[in-house]
Amino acid sequence: MPDPTQCWINGRLLSGEEARVPVMDHGLLYGDGVFEGIRFYHGRPFRLQAHLRRLADSCAAIRLTMPYSAEQLGKAVEETIAAFPGEDGYLRLMITRGSGPMGLDPAGCNNPNVILIATRLEMVHPELRQEGIRLIVAATRRLPANGLDPRIKSLNYLNNILARMEATRAGAQEAVLLNGQGRVAEGSAENLFIVRDGRLDTPRPADGALAGITRGIVLELAAGLGIPAREAPLTPYDLYTADECFLTGTGAELIPVVEVDERPLPSCPGPVFSSLAGAFRELVARECTPKETSR
Ligand code: PMP
């Protein structure tokens, strides 16, 4: 099957095979840049405004001037999705520092590169989505906010990648990162929730969690369903003794967890997960309605 990937680079549409980035781009050299991952359903980007807002925040935090307005980026998103040969997919929107002289100082990088990639993404096998995935608590710790604030969605994921490699080595699908104080931060690319006695708990951004858009949606859905939910400091013990556990993310959507560090959880997929996952599906269906096909 041909690779369906389509790209938009600084205003030009290209196939995934044609698209190139310059080797002196500081995004490549140093991970100097920011990004968003956005899903589209029925050709419509889900929660685009929230993603553009977080992208603007990430840019502000690293002093990167966005070369396009939110409106122009919205148009670029539409164009890229329209070029993709499928209704559902995943969009990667990146802003890199751009090309400049070798060396960390971004002062000589005057033209950020804006890159969009529309592609397919299957985070886990559909069967595992049903059965639940296995987690480990990684030895690799989340970088502290006074090193690199985890709220910045930067192009440098090495911290998370090292944790994910630990999971793969242990035969698990995903790793949970703790912060320097031993509190649960998040998965390598997802936020984490536990359920205990009918109540949802999720780590605070101050403990190293990204302010995930799917996480925010789950908190809203919980409020609508009358499920008590709060941000709370969590430790591995809280995961081991939870009734349910699940991960959330744009790529992941909602994925139930069956086991943490070889401790099976009593309920997977549990009732709270199932009602939230159903409500999430309904929300996506409401916000991303099929487009009228032209006759
Ligand atoms: N944490 C990290 C480290 C991530 O990379 C992601 C995915 N972007 C998430 C959490 C989930 O965030 P969102 O729901 O906004 O995709």
PDB file of C-alpha atoms and ligand atoms in Angstrom:
ATOM      1  CA  MET A   1       0.000   0.000   0.000  1.00  0.00           C
ATOM      2  CA  PRO A   2       1.471   3.415  -0.918  1.00  0.00           C
ATOM      3  CA  ASP A   3       2.348   5.716   1.968  1.00  0.00           C
ATOM      4  CA  PRO A   4      -0.609   8.126   2.299  1.00  0.00           C
ATOM      5  CA  THR A   5       1.444  10.749   4.177  1.00  0.00           C
ATOM      6  CA  GLN A   6       0.924  14.320   2.997  1.00  0.00           C
ATOM      7  CA  CYS A   7       2.917  17.348   4.118  1.00  0.00           C
ATOM      8  CA  TRP A   8       2.568  21.078   4.116  1.00  0.00           C
ATOM      9  CA  ILE A   9       5.844  22.957   4.540  1.00  0.00           C
ATOM     10  CA  ASN A  10       5.794  26.764   4.727  1.00  0.00           C
ATOM     11  CA  GLY A  11       2.823  26.908   2.367  1.00  0.00           C
ATOM     12  CA  ARG A  12       3.756  24.091  -0.061  1.00  0.00           C
ATOM     13  CA  LEU A  13       1.906  20.795  -0.244  1.00  0.00           C
ATOM     14  CA  LEU A  14       4.127  17.765  -0.843  1.00  0.00           C
ATOM     15  CA  SER A  15       3.838  14.014  -0.518  1.00  0.00           C
ATOM     16  CA  GLY A  16       5.567  12.406   2.452  1.00  0.00           C
ATOM     17  CA  GLU A  17       8.232  11.043   0.127  1.00  0.00           C
ATOM     18  CA  GLU A  18       9.013  14.426  -1.414  1.00  0.00           C
ATOM     19  CA  ALA A  19       9.029  16.449   1.804  1.00  0.00           C
ATOM     20  CA  ARG A  20      12.446  17.480   3.159  1.00  0.00           C
ATOM     21  CA  VAL A  21      13.775  19.475   6.070  1.00  0.00           C
ATOM     22  CA  PRO A  22      17.110  21.351   5.916  1.00  0.00           C
ATOM     23  CA  VAL A  23      19.903  19.692   7.904  1.00  0.00           C
ATOM     24  CA  MET A  24      20.800  23.000   9.603  1.00  0.00           C
ATOM     25  CA  ASP A  25      17.316  23.392  11.065  1.00  0.00           C
ATOM     26  CA  HIS A  26      17.768  23.703  14.821  1.00  0.00           C
ATOM     27  CA  GLY A  27      14.672  21.569  15.238  1.00  0.00           C
ATOM     28  CA  LEU A  28      16.736  18.688  13.869  1.00  0.00           C
ATOM     29  CA  LEU A  29      20.056  19.727  15.418  1.00  0.00           C
ATOM     30  CA  TYR A  30      18.806  20.429  18.940  1.00  0.00           C
ATOM     31  CA  GLY A  31      15.110  19.582  19.182  1.00  0.00           C
ATOM     32  CA  ASP A  32      14.593  23.355  19.208  1.00  0.00           C
ATOM     33  CA  GLY A  33      10.939  23.723  18.303  1.00  0.00           C
ATOM     34  CA  VAL A  34       7.429  22.860  19.403  1.00  0.00           C
ATOM     35  CA  PHE A  35       4.565  20.781  18.077  1.00  0.00           C
ATOM     36  CA  GLU A  36       0.991  19.595  18.390  1.00  0.00           C
ATOM     37  CA  GLY A  37      -0.578  16.241  17.536  1.00  0.00           C
ATOM     38  CA  ILE A  38      -4.136  16.633  16.285  1.00  0.00           C
ATOM     39  CA  ARG A  39      -6.587  13.942  15.222  1.00  0.00           C
ATOM     40  CA  PHE A  40      -9.055  14.435  12.417  1.00  0.00           C
ATOM     41  CA  TYR A  41     -12.287  12.509  12.038  1.00  0.00           C
ATOM     42  CA  HIS A  42     -14.485  12.711   8.943  1.00  0.00           C
ATOM     43  CA  GLY A  43     -12.005  15.229   7.539  1.00  0.00           C
ATOM     44  CA  ARG A  44     -12.454  17.608  10.483  1.00  0.00           C
ATOM     45  CA  PRO A  45      -9.732  18.447  13.011  1.00  0.00           C
ATOM     46  CA  PHE A  46     -10.849  17.659  16.560  1.00  0.00           C
ATOM     47  CA  ARG A  47     -10.478  20.511  19.076  1.00  0.00           C
ATOM     48  CA  LEU A  48      -8.278  22.516  16.718  1.00  0.00           C
ATOM     49  CA  GLN A  49      -8.608  25.769  18.657  1.00  0.00           C
ATOM     50  CA  ALA A  50      -7.352  24.155  21.872  1.00  0.00           C
ATOM     51  CA  HIS A  51      -4.337  22.759  20.005  1.00  0.00           C
ATOM     52  CA  LEU A  52      -3.557  26.113  18.372  1.00  0.00           C
ATOM     53  CA  ARG A  53      -3.806  27.794  21.753  1.00  0.00           C
ATOM     54  CA  ARG A  54      -1.381  25.333  23.348  1.00  0.00           C
ATOM     55  CA  LEU A  55       0.962  25.686  20.377  1.00  0.00           C
ATOM     56  CA  ALA A  56       0.965  29.460  20.843  1.00  0.00           C
ATOM     57  CA  ASP A  57       1.718  28.940  24.556  1.00  0.00           C
ATOM     58  CA  SER A  58       4.606  26.581  23.742  1.00  0.00           C
ATOM     59  CA  CYS A  59       5.973  29.135  21.247  1.00  0.00           C
ATOM     60  CA  ALA A  60       5.694  31.925  23.813  1.00  0.00           C
ATOM     61  CA  ALA A  61       7.471  29.801  26.429  1.00  0.00           C
ATOM     62  CA  ILE A  62      10.494  29.226  24.189  1.00  0.00           C
ATOM     63  CA  ARG A  63      10.422  32.722  22.622  1.00  0.00           C
ATOM     64  CA  LEU A  64       9.636  31.482  19.145  1.00  0.00           C
ATOM     65  CA  THR A  65       7.585  33.892  17.060  1.00  0.00           C
ATOM     66  CA  MET A  66       4.832  32.100  15.178  1.00  0.00           C
ATOM     67  CA  PRO A  67       5.249  32.969  11.520  1.00  0.00           C
ATOM     68  CA  TYR A  68       1.533  32.478  10.799  1.00  0.00           C
ATOM     69  CA  SER A  69      -1.637  33.564  12.566  1.00  0.00           C
ATOM     70  CA  ALA A  70      -3.958  31.003  14.132  1.00  0.00           C
ATOM     71  CA  GLU A  71      -6.331  31.602  11.230  1.00  0.00           C
ATOM     72  CA  GLN A  72      -3.609  30.908   8.648  1.00  0.00           C
ATOM     73  CA  LEU A  73      -2.576  27.769  10.526  1.00  0.00           C
ATOM     74  CA  GLY A  74      -6.231  26.684  10.539  1.00  0.00           C
ATOM     75  CA  LYS A  75      -6.289  27.037   6.740  1.00  0.00           C
ATOM     76  CA  ALA A  76      -3.043  25.069   6.437  1.00  0.00           C
ATOM     77  CA  VAL A  77      -4.591  22.324   8.580  1.00  0.00           C
ATOM     78  CA  GLU A  78      -7.619  22.210   6.269  1.00  0.00           C
ATOM     79  CA  GLU A  79      -5.459  22.055   3.144  1.00  0.00           C
ATOM     80  CA  THR A  80      -3.303  19.256   4.538  1.00  0.00           C
ATOM     81  CA  ILE A  81      -6.302  17.201   5.609  1.00  0.00           C
ATOM     82  CA  ALA A  82      -7.923  17.737   2.191  1.00  0.00           C
ATOM     83  CA  ALA A  83      -4.777  16.381   0.500  1.00  0.00           C
ATOM     84  CA  PHE A  84      -4.785  13.239   2.691  1.00  0.00           C
ATOM     85  CA  PRO A  85      -6.457  10.221   1.081  1.00  0.00           C
ATOM     86  CA  GLY A  86      -8.659   9.275   4.023  1.00  0.00           C
ATOM     87  CA  GLU A  87     -11.281  10.759   6.316  1.00  0.00           C
ATOM     88  CA  ASP A  88      -9.628   9.889   9.608  1.00  0.00           C
ATOM     89  CA  GLY A  89      -6.016  10.401  10.527  1.00  0.00           C
ATOM     90  CA  TYR A  90      -3.440  12.180  12.587  1.00  0.00           C
ATOM     91  CA  LEU A  91      -1.865  15.531  11.976  1.00  0.00           C
ATOM     92  CA  ARG A  92       1.507  16.620  13.292  1.00  0.00           C
ATOM     93  CA  LEU A  93       1.930  20.399  13.354  1.00  0.00           C
ATOM     94  CA  MET A  94       5.471  21.566  14.081  1.00  0.00           C
ATOM     95  CA  ILE A  95       7.193  24.890  14.324  1.00  0.00           C
ATOM     96  CA  THR A  96      10.961  24.591  14.337  1.00  0.00           C
ATOM     97  CA  ARG A  97      13.484  27.317  15.131  1.00  0.00           C
ATOM     98  CA  GLY A  98      14.579  27.127  11.480  1.00  0.00           C
ATOM     99  CA  SER A  99      18.024  27.024   9.871  1.00  0.00           C
ATOM    100  CA  GLY A 100      20.938  28.891  11.374  1.00  0.00           C
ATOM    101  CA  PRO A 101      24.629  28.587  12.114  1.00  0.00           C
ATOM    102  CA  MET A 102      25.800  25.541  14.087  1.00  0.00           C
ATOM    103  CA  GLY A 103      25.621  26.243  17.816  1.00  0.00           C
ATOM    104  CA  LEU A 104      22.873  26.436  20.401  1.00  0.00           C
ATOM    105  CA  ASP A 105      22.195  30.155  20.147  1.00  0.00           C
ATOM    106  CA  PRO A 106      18.994  30.585  18.144  1.00  0.00           C
ATOM    107  CA  ALA A 107      19.796  34.273  17.437  1.00  0.00           C
ATOM    108  CA  GLY A 108      20.879  33.437  13.872  1.00  0.00           C
ATOM    109  CA  CYS A 109      17.718  31.466  13.081  1.00  0.00           C
ATOM    110  CA  ASN A 110      15.422  33.991  11.493  1.00  0.00           C
ATOM    111  CA  ASN A 111      12.910  31.830   9.655  1.00  0.00           C
ATOM    112  CA  PRO A 112      11.025  29.243  11.648  1.00  0.00           C
ATOM    113  CA  ASN A 113       9.836  26.313   9.564  1.00  0.00           C
ATOM    114  CA  VAL A 114       6.181  25.361   9.806  1.00  0.00           C
ATOM    115  CA  ILE A 115       5.601  21.726   8.953  1.00  0.00           C
ATOM    116  CA  LEU A 116       2.349  19.793   8.902  1.00  0.00           C
ATOM    117  CA  ILE A 117       2.215  16.044   8.379  1.00  0.00           C
ATOM    118  CA  ALA A 118      -1.056  14.199   7.823  1.00  0.00           C
ATOM    119  CA  THR A 119      -0.658  10.477   8.280  1.00  0.00           C
ATOM    120  CA  ARG A 120      -2.171   7.328   9.764  1.00  0.00           C
ATOM    121  CA  LEU A 121      -1.566   6.521  13.397  1.00  0.00           C
ATOM    122  CA  GLU A 122      -2.335   3.345  15.271  1.00  0.00           C
ATOM    123  CA  MET A 123      -0.927   3.728  18.763  1.00  0.00           C
ATOM    124  CA  VAL A 124      -1.850   0.231  19.897  1.00  0.00           C
ATOM    125  CA  HIS A 125      -3.247  -2.846  18.221  1.00  0.00           C
ATOM    126  CA  PRO A 126      -7.089  -2.776  18.195  1.00  0.00           C
ATOM    127  CA  GLU A 127      -7.158  -5.978  20.258  1.00  0.00           C
ATOM    128  CA  LEU A 128      -5.087  -4.385  22.998  1.00  0.00           C
ATOM    129  CA  ARG A 129      -7.475  -1.450  23.017  1.00  0.00           C
ATOM    130  CA  GLN A 130     -10.155  -3.941  24.049  1.00  0.00           C
ATOM    131  CA  GLU A 131      -8.093  -6.040  26.445  1.00  0.00           C
ATOM    132  CA  GLY A 132      -6.098  -3.199  27.981  1.00  0.00           C
ATOM    133  CA  ILE A 133      -2.394  -2.488  27.907  1.00  0.00           C
ATOM    134  CA  ARG A 134       0.315  -3.346  30.397  1.00  0.00           C
ATOM    135  CA  LEU A 135       2.232  -0.535  32.096  1.00  0.00           C
ATOM    136  CA  ILE A 136       5.511  -0.372  33.926  1.00  0.00           C
ATOM    137  CA  VAL A 137       6.724   2.370  36.203  1.00  0.00           C
ATOM    138  CA  ALA A 138       9.925   3.539  34.506  1.00  0.00           C
ATOM    139  CA  ALA A 139      13.227   4.136  36.267  1.00  0.00           C
ATOM    140  CA  THR A 140      13.661   7.155  33.974  1.00  0.00           C
ATOM    141  CA  ARG A 141      12.195  10.190  35.725  1.00  0.00           C
ATOM    142  CA  ARG A 142      10.256  13.051  34.155  1.00  0.00           C
ATOM    143  CA  LEU A 143      12.412  16.161  33.706  1.00  0.00           C
ATOM    144  CA  PRO A 144      11.631  18.740  36.378  1.00  0.00           C
ATOM    145  CA  ALA A 145       9.823  21.957  35.456  1.00  0.00           C
ATOM    146  CA  ASN A 146      12.935  23.901  36.464  1.00  0.00           C
ATOM    147  CA  GLY A 147      14.814  21.958  33.761  1.00  0.00           C
ATOM    148  CA  LEU A 148      12.253  21.857  30.964  1.00  0.00           C
ATOM    149  CA  ASP A 149       8.662  22.627  31.874  1.00  0.00           C
ATOM    150  CA  PRO A 150       6.591  19.579  30.812  1.00  0.00           C
ATOM    151  CA  ARG A 151       3.815  21.928  29.708  1.00  0.00           C
ATOM    152  CA  ILE A 152       5.991  22.943  26.757  1.00  0.00           C
ATOM    153  CA  LYS A 153       5.321  20.487  23.924  1.00  0.00           C
ATOM    154  CA  SER A 154       8.885  20.592  22.649  1.00  0.00           C
ATOM    155  CA  LEU A 155      10.407  18.560  19.846  1.00  0.00           C
ATOM    156  CA  ASN A 156      12.727  16.879  22.325  1.00  0.00           C
ATOM    157  CA  TYR A 157      11.153  13.644  23.559  1.00  0.00           C
ATOM    158  CA  LEU A 158      14.295  11.804  24.585  1.00  0.00           C
ATOM    159  CA  ASN A 159      13.198  11.692  28.226  1.00  0.00           C
ATOM    160  CA  ASN A 160       9.943  10.017  27.218  1.00  0.00           C
ATOM    161  CA  ILE A 161      11.620   7.775  24.630  1.00  0.00           C
ATOM    162  CA  LEU A 162      14.026   6.358  27.228  1.00  0.00           C
ATOM    163  CA  ALA A 163      11.064   5.509  29.450  1.00  0.00           C
ATOM    164  CA  ARG A 164       9.181   3.905  26.539  1.00  0.00           C
ATOM    165  CA  MET A 165      12.221   1.762  25.741  1.00  0.00           C
ATOM    166  CA  GLU A 166      12.140   0.451  29.295  1.00  0.00           C
ATOM    167  CA  ALA A 167       8.511  -0.562  28.768  1.00  0.00           C
ATOM    168  CA  THR A 168       9.277  -2.389  25.527  1.00  0.00           C
ATOM    169  CA  ARG A 169      12.177  -4.184  27.170  1.00  0.00           C
ATOM    170  CA  ALA A 170       9.886  -5.320  29.977  1.00  0.00           C
ATOM    171  CA  GLY A 171       7.283  -6.610  27.500  1.00  0.00           C
ATOM    172  CA  ALA A 172       4.835  -3.851  28.436  1.00  0.00           C
ATOM    173  CA  GLN A 173       3.195  -1.364  26.078  1.00  0.00           C
ATOM    174  CA  GLU A 174       3.711   1.859  27.962  1.00  0.00           C
ATOM    175  CA  ALA A 175       5.753   3.429  30.735  1.00  0.00           C
ATOM    176  CA  VAL A 176       4.639   5.697  33.549  1.00  0.00           C
ATOM    177  CA  LEU A 177       7.143   8.398  34.422  1.00  0.00           C
ATOM    178  CA  LEU A 178       7.505   9.602  37.987  1.00  0.00           C
ATOM    179  CA  ASN A 179       8.825  13.038  38.817  1.00  0.00           C
ATOM    180  CA  GLY A 180      11.927  13.651  40.955  1.00  0.00           C
ATOM    181  CA  GLN A 181       9.829  13.326  44.141  1.00  0.00           C
ATOM    182  CA  GLY A 182       8.404   9.957  43.127  1.00  0.00           C
ATOM    183  CA  ARG A 183       4.959  11.264  42.192  1.00  0.00           C
ATOM    184  CA  VAL A 184       3.283   9.930  39.068  1.00  0.00           C
ATOM    185  CA  ALA A 185       3.592  12.433  36.209  1.00  0.00           C
ATOM    186  CA  GLU A 186       2.210  10.762  33.072  1.00  0.00           C
ATOM    187  CA  GLY A 187       2.771   8.122  30.415  1.00  0.00           C
ATOM    188  CA  SER A 188       5.473   8.651  27.787  1.00  0.00           C
ATOM    189  CA  ALA A 189       2.896  10.203  25.437  1.00  0.00           C
ATOM    190  CA  GLU A 190      -0.368  10.142  27.393  1.00  0.00           C
ATOM    191  CA  ASN A 191      -1.935  11.435  30.568  1.00  0.00           C
ATOM    192  CA  LEU A 192      -2.985   8.962  33.214  1.00  0.00           C
ATOM    193  CA  PHE A 193      -6.150   8.489  35.250  1.00  0.00           C
ATOM    194  CA  ILE A 194      -7.035   6.073  38.021  1.00  0.00           C
ATOM    195  CA  VAL A 195     -10.427   5.195  39.454  1.00  0.00           C
ATOM    196  CA  ARG A 196     -10.844   4.325  43.101  1.00  0.00           C
ATOM    197  CA  ASP A 197     -14.231   3.917  44.793  1.00  0.00           C
ATOM    198  CA  GLY A 198     -15.933   5.545  41.816  1.00  0.00           C
ATOM    199  CA  ARG A 199     -13.723   8.660  41.864  1.00  0.00           C
ATOM    200  CA  LEU A 200     -11.284   9.745  39.159  1.00  0.00           C
ATOM    201  CA  ASP A 201      -7.807  10.987  40.052  1.00  0.00           C
ATOM    202  CA  THR A 202      -5.233  12.396  37.634  1.00  0.00           C
ATOM    203  CA  PRO A 203      -1.805  13.888  38.351  1.00  0.00           C
ATOM    204  CA  ARG A 204      -1.422  17.665  38.466  1.00  0.00           C
ATOM    205  CA  PRO A 205       0.559  19.520  35.796  1.00  0.00           C
ATOM    206  CA  ALA A 206       2.743  20.709  38.710  1.00  0.00           C
ATOM    207  CA  ASP A 207       3.761  17.052  39.182  1.00  0.00           C
ATOM    208  CA  GLY A 208       4.985  16.839  35.576  1.00  0.00           C
ATOM    209  CA  ALA A 209       1.861  16.107  33.525  1.00  0.00           C
ATOM    210  CA  LEU A 210       1.238  17.816  30.215  1.00  0.00           C
ATOM    211  CA  ALA A 211      -1.986  19.813  30.321  1.00  0.00           C
ATOM    212  CA  GLY A 212      -3.407  17.296  27.864  1.00  0.00           C
ATOM    213  CA  ILE A 213      -6.357  18.265  25.732  1.00  0.00           C
ATOM    214  CA  THR A 214      -7.875  14.778  25.977  1.00  0.00           C
ATOM    215  CA  ARG A 215      -7.280  14.897  29.733  1.00  0.00           C
ATOM    216  CA  GLY A 216      -9.240  18.159  29.872  1.00  0.00           C
ATOM    217  CA  ILE A 217     -12.047  16.625  27.835  1.00  0.00           C
ATOM    218  CA  VAL A 218     -12.227  13.588  30.153  1.00  0.00           C
ATOM    219  CA  LEU A 219     -12.502  15.899  33.166  1.00  0.00           C
ATOM    220  CA  GLU A 220     -15.359  17.758  31.423  1.00  0.00           C
ATOM    221  CA  LEU A 221     -17.102  14.520  30.463  1.00  0.00           C
ATOM    222  CA  ALA A 222     -16.759  13.218  34.022  1.00  0.00           C
ATOM    223  CA  ALA A 223     -18.444  16.371  35.348  1.00  0.00           C
ATOM    224  CA  GLY A 224     -21.289  15.864  32.848  1.00  0.00           C
ATOM    225  CA  LEU A 225     -21.697  12.224  33.878  1.00  0.00           C
ATOM    226  CA  GLY A 226     -21.627  13.017  37.589  1.00  0.00           C
ATOM    227  CA  ILE A 227     -18.342  11.162  38.146  1.00  0.00           C
ATOM    228  CA  PRO A 228     -16.326  12.918  40.853  1.00  0.00           C
ATOM    229  CA  ALA A 229     -12.875  13.832  39.544  1.00  0.00           C
ATOM    230  CA  ARG A 230      -9.865  15.708  40.865  1.00  0.00           C
ATOM    231  CA  GLU A 231      -6.214  16.424  40.301  1.00  0.00           C
ATOM    232  CA  ALA A 232      -4.204  14.649  42.965  1.00  0.00           C
ATOM    233  CA  PRO A 233      -0.634  13.676  43.781  1.00  0.00           C
ATOM    234  CA  LEU A 234      -0.305   9.957  43.015  1.00  0.00           C
ATOM    235  CA  THR A 235       2.392   7.383  43.754  1.00  0.00           C
ATOM    236  CA  PRO A 236       2.968   3.902  42.251  1.00  0.00           C
ATOM    237  CA  TYR A 237       1.038   2.489  45.245  1.00  0.00           C
ATOM    238  CA  ASP A 238      -2.071   4.358  44.041  1.00  0.00           C
ATOM    239  CA  LEU A 239      -1.712   2.702  40.626  1.00  0.00           C
ATOM    240  CA  TYR A 240      -1.199  -0.779  42.123  1.00  0.00           C
ATOM    241  CA  THR A 241      -4.306  -0.452  44.286  1.00  0.00           C
ATOM    242  CA  ALA A 242      -6.597   1.301  41.785  1.00  0.00           C
ATOM    243  CA  ASP A 243      -9.913  -0.218  40.679  1.00  0.00           C
ATOM    244  CA  GLU A 244      -9.290   1.031  37.138  1.00  0.00           C
ATOM    245  CA  CYS A 245      -6.568   2.860  35.286  1.00  0.00           C
ATOM    246  CA  PHE A 246      -6.507   4.349  31.795  1.00  0.00           C
ATOM    247  CA  LEU A 247      -4.459   6.613  29.559  1.00  0.00           C
ATOM    248  CA  THR A 248      -5.617   9.559  27.481  1.00  0.00           C
ATOM    249  CA  GLY A 249      -4.086  11.393  24.551  1.00  0.00           C
ATOM    250  CA  THR A 250      -4.782  12.637  21.080  1.00  0.00           C
ATOM    251  CA  GLY A 251      -3.082   9.656  19.499  1.00  0.00           C
ATOM    252  CA  ALA A 252      -4.132   7.229  22.218  1.00  0.00           C
ATOM    253  CA  GLU A 253      -7.681   8.545  22.662  1.00  0.00           C
ATOM    254  CA  LEU A 254      -8.721   6.516  25.758  1.00  0.00           C
ATOM    255  CA  ILE A 255      -6.878   3.249  26.422  1.00  0.00           C
ATOM    256  CA  PRO A 256      -7.660   0.999  29.386  1.00  0.00           C
ATOM    257  CA  VAL A 257      -4.836  -0.462  31.485  1.00  0.00           C
ATOM    258  CA  VAL A 258      -4.957  -4.103  32.542  1.00  0.00           C
ATOM    259  CA  GLU A 259      -1.835  -4.306  34.664  1.00  0.00           C
ATOM    260  CA  VAL A 260       0.809  -2.076  36.286  1.00  0.00           C
ATOM    261  CA  ASP A 261       4.230  -3.569  37.108  1.00  0.00           C
ATOM    262  CA  GLU A 262       2.693  -7.052  36.887  1.00  0.00           C
ATOM    263  CA  ARG A 263      -0.080  -6.210  39.343  1.00  0.00           C
ATOM    264  CA  PRO A 264      -3.365  -6.948  37.530  1.00  0.00           C
ATOM    265  CA  LEU A 265      -6.104  -4.395  38.100  1.00  0.00           C
ATOM    266  CA  PRO A 266      -9.499  -5.757  39.173  1.00  0.00           C
ATOM    267  CA  SER A 267     -11.484  -4.194  36.347  1.00  0.00           C
ATOM    268  CA  CYS A 268     -10.429  -3.661  32.722  1.00  0.00           C
ATOM    269  CA  PRO A 269     -12.106  -2.138  30.829  1.00  0.00           C
ATOM    270  CA  GLY A 270     -13.879  -0.939  33.949  1.00  0.00           C
ATOM    271  CA  PRO A 271     -17.314   0.679  34.174  1.00  0.00           C
ATOM    272  CA  VAL A 272     -16.009   4.226  34.642  1.00  0.00           C
ATOM    273  CA  PHE A 273     -13.643   3.829  31.700  1.00  0.00           C
ATOM    274  CA  SER A 274     -16.431   2.421  29.549  1.00  0.00           C
ATOM    275  CA  SER A 275     -18.852   5.244  30.221  1.00  0.00           C
ATOM    276  CA  LEU A 276     -16.158   7.889  29.614  1.00  0.00           C
ATOM    277  CA  ALA A 277     -14.949   6.180  26.432  1.00  0.00           C
ATOM    278  CA  GLY A 278     -18.558   6.053  25.170  1.00  0.00           C
ATOM    279  CA  ALA A 279     -19.076   9.728  25.993  1.00  0.00           C
ATOM    280  CA  PHE A 280     -15.805  10.570  24.237  1.00  0.00           C
ATOM    281  CA  ARG A 281     -16.928   8.742  21.069  1.00  0.00           C
ATOM    282  CA  GLU A 282     -20.238  10.634  21.154  1.00  0.00           C
ATOM    283  CA  LEU A 283     -18.447  13.951  21.575  1.00  0.00           C
ATOM    284  CA  VAL A 284     -16.190  13.240  18.590  1.00  0.00           C
ATOM    285  CA  ALA A 285     -19.229  12.234  16.523  1.00  0.00           C
ATOM    286  CA  ARG A 286     -21.035  15.461  17.497  1.00  0.00           C
ATOM    287  CA  GLU A 287     -18.098  17.759  16.772  1.00  0.00           C
ATOM    288  CA  CYS A 288     -16.704  16.020  13.679  1.00  0.00           C
ATOM    289  CA  THR A 289     -19.780  15.315  11.577  1.00  0.00           C
ATOM    290  CA  PRO A 290     -19.331  13.732   8.154  1.00  0.00           C
ATOM    291  CA  LYS A 291     -19.024  16.278   5.359  1.00  0.00           C
ATOM    292  CA  GLU A 292     -21.741  16.366   2.704  1.00  0.00           C
ATOM    293  CA  THR A 293     -20.509  14.429  -0.295  1.00  0.00           C
ATOM    294  CA  SER A 294     -20.934  16.344  -3.540  1.00  0.00           C
ATOM    295  CA  ARG A 295     -23.136  14.614  -6.100  1.00  0.00           C
TER     296      ARG A 295
HETATM  297  N1  PMP B   1       1.629  13.750  27.709  1.00  0.00           N
HETATM  298  C1  PMP B   1       2.570  13.762  26.752  1.00  0.00           C
HETATM  299  C2  PMP B   1       4.000  13.735  27.135  1.00  0.00           C
HETATM  300  C3  PMP B   1       2.187  13.763  25.390  1.00  0.00           C
HETATM  301  O1  PMP B   1       3.113  13.764  24.431  1.00  0.00           O
HETATM  302  C4  PMP B   1       0.814  13.764  25.067  1.00  0.00           C
HETATM  303  C5  PMP B   1       0.378  13.716  23.632  1.00  0.00           C
HETATM  304  N2  PMP B   1       0.441  14.948  23.019  1.00  0.00           N
HETATM  305  C6  PMP B   1      -0.131  13.777  26.104  1.00  0.00           C
HETATM  306  C7  PMP B   1       0.319  13.770  27.418  1.00  0.00           C
HETATM  307  C8  PMP B   1      -1.602  13.820  25.808  1.00  0.00           C
HETATM  308  O2  PMP B   1      -1.984  15.134  25.447  1.00  0.00           O
HETATM  309  P1  PMP B   1      -3.176  15.430  24.444  1.00  0.00           P
HETATM  310  O3  PMP B   1      -4.393  14.820  25.009  1.00  0.00           O
HETATM  311  O4  PMP B   1      -3.243  16.912  24.387  1.00  0.00           O
HETATM  312  O5  PMP B   1      -2.794  14.826  23.136  1.00  0.00           O
END
